[in-house]
XYZ file of C-alpha atoms in Angstrom:
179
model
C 93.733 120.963 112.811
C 90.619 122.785 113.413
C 89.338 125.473 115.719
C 85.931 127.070 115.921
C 87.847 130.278 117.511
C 91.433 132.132 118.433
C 92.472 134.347 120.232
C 95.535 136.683 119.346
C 97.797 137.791 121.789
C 99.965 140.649 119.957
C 103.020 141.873 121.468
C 105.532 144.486 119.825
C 108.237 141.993 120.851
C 110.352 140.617 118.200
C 109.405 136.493 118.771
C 112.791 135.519 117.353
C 114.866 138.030 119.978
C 113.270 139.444 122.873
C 109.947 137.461 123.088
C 111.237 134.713 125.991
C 109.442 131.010 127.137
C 108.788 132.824 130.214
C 107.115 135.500 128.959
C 105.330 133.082 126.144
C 104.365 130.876 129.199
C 102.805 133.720 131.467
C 100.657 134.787 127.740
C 99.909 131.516 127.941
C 98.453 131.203 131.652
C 96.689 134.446 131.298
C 94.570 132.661 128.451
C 94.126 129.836 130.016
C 92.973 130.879 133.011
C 90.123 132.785 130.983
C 89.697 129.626 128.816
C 89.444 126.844 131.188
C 90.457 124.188 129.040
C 91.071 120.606 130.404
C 93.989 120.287 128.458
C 96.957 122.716 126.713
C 99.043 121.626 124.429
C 101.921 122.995 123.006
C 105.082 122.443 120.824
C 107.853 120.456 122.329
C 110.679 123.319 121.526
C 110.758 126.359 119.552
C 112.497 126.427 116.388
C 114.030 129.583 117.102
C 115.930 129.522 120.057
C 115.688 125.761 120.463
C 114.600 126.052 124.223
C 112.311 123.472 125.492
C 111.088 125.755 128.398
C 107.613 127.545 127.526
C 105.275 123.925 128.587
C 107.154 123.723 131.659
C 107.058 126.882 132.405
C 103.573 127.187 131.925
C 102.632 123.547 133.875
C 104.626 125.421 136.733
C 102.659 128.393 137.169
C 99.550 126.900 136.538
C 100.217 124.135 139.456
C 99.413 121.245 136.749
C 100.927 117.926 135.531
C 102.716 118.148 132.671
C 103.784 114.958 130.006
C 106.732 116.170 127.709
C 107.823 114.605 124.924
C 104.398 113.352 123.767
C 103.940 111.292 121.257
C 101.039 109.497 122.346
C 97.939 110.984 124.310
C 94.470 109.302 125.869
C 92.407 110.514 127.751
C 90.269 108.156 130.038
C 86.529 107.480 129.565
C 85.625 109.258 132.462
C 88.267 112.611 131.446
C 90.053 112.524 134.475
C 92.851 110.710 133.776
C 95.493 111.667 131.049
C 97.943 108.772 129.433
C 100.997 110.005 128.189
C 103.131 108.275 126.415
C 107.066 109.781 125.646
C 110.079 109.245 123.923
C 113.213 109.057 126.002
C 116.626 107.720 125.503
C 115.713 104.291 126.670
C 112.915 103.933 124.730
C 109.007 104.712 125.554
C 107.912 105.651 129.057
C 103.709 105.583 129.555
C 102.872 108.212 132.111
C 99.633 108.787 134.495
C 98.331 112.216 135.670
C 95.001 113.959 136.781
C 93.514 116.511 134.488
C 93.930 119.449 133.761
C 97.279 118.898 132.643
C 100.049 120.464 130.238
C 101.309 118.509 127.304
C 104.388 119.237 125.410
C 103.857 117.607 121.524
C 106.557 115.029 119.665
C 106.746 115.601 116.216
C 105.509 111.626 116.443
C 102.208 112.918 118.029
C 100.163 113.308 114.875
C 100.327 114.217 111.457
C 98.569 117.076 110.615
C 96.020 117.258 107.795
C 96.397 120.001 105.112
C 93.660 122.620 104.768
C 91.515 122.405 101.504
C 90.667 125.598 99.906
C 87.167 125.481 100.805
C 88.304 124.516 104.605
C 90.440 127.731 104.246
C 87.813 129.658 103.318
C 85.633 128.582 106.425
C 88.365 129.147 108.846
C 89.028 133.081 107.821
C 84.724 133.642 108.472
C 85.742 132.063 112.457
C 85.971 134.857 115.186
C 89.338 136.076 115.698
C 89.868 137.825 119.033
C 92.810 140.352 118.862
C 94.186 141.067 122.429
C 97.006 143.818 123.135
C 99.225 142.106 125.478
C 100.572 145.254 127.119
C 96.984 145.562 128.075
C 96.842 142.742 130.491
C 99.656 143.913 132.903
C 101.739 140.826 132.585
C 105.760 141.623 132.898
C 106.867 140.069 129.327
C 110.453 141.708 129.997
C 113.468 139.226 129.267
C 115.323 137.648 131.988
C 118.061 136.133 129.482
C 120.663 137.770 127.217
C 122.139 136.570 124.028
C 126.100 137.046 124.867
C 127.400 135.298 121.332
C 126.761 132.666 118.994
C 129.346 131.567 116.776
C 130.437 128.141 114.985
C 131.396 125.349 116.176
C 135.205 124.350 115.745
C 136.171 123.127 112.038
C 136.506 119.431 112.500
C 139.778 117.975 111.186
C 140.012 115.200 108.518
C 140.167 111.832 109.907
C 143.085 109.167 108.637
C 143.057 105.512 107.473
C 144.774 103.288 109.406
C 146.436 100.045 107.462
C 145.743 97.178 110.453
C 143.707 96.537 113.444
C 146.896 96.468 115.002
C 147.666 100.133 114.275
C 143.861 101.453 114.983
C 144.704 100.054 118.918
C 148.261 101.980 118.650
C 146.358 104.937 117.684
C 142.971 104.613 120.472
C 145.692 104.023 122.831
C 148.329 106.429 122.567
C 146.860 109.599 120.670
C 143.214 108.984 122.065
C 144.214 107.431 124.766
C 140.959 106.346 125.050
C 141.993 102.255 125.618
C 144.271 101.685 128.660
């Protein structure tokens, strides 16, 4: 991937409980704003909870575009513009927007390259800057609250139906999904 720098925002938080988007997303804005970049981009959904929020949070209370769902990204000659284009269910959609903007990644976006061993080496001599978030008086405190999680229903075995005939009996009168 590649970075000449980082910055690391610890938290005493546990990511996988009580670390929310929102809270992510205002981390987020407090680097940027001392960053300046032109561009952020970040995952399209946590593996953990699954939630699909933090980008959008963060294009909200930064006041900038967002594209979600990237999986294809160019920026104009001039770096003004931002082409974005994203998966939905009907296909592609190719989206226009001024930088800066907020981009939420595809898996489709790119393929990342592995680190060789030398690379590795490079990257652990790059400044790291460790930053205490309870430091920057941001309110990281959850707003959402885990009430259960528990499996799905057991599905029950499907049947074989002898005709065409009988598969129409059955979609229409234990279904009832034909009229």
């Amino acid at each position: 991937m590649g970075a000449d720098r980082a910055i690391l925002l610890q938290t005493p938080l546990r990511p996988d409980q009580e670390l929310q988007p929102l809270a992510v997303a205002k981390l987020l804005k407090w680097a940027v704003e001392k960053e300046s970049p032109t561009m952020v981009l970040v995952g399209k959904q946590a593996i953990d909870d699954d939630c699909n929020q933090t980008g959008q949070m963060l294009a909200g209370l930064l006041g900038w575009p967002q594209g979600t769902f990237a999986s294809g990204v160019e920026v104009s000659g001039d770096k003004t513009v931002l082409t974005v284009t994203r998966e939905v269910d009907e296909g592609l959609q190719t989206v226009k927007m001024p930088l800066p903007a907020v981009v939420t990644c595809d898996l489709r976006l790119n393929v990342p390259r592995y680190a060789t061993l030398p690379n590795l080496m490079k990257a652990k001599k790059k400044p790291l800057e460790v930053v205490d978030a309870s430091s920057l008086g941001i309110d990281l405190a959850g707003r959402l609250k885990v009430l259960e999680v528990s499996e799905p229903p057991k599905r029950e075995g499907g049947g074989k139906v002898e005709s065409v005939d009988e598969l129409i009996e059955k979609l229409r009168f234990e279904a009832k999904v034909l009229a």
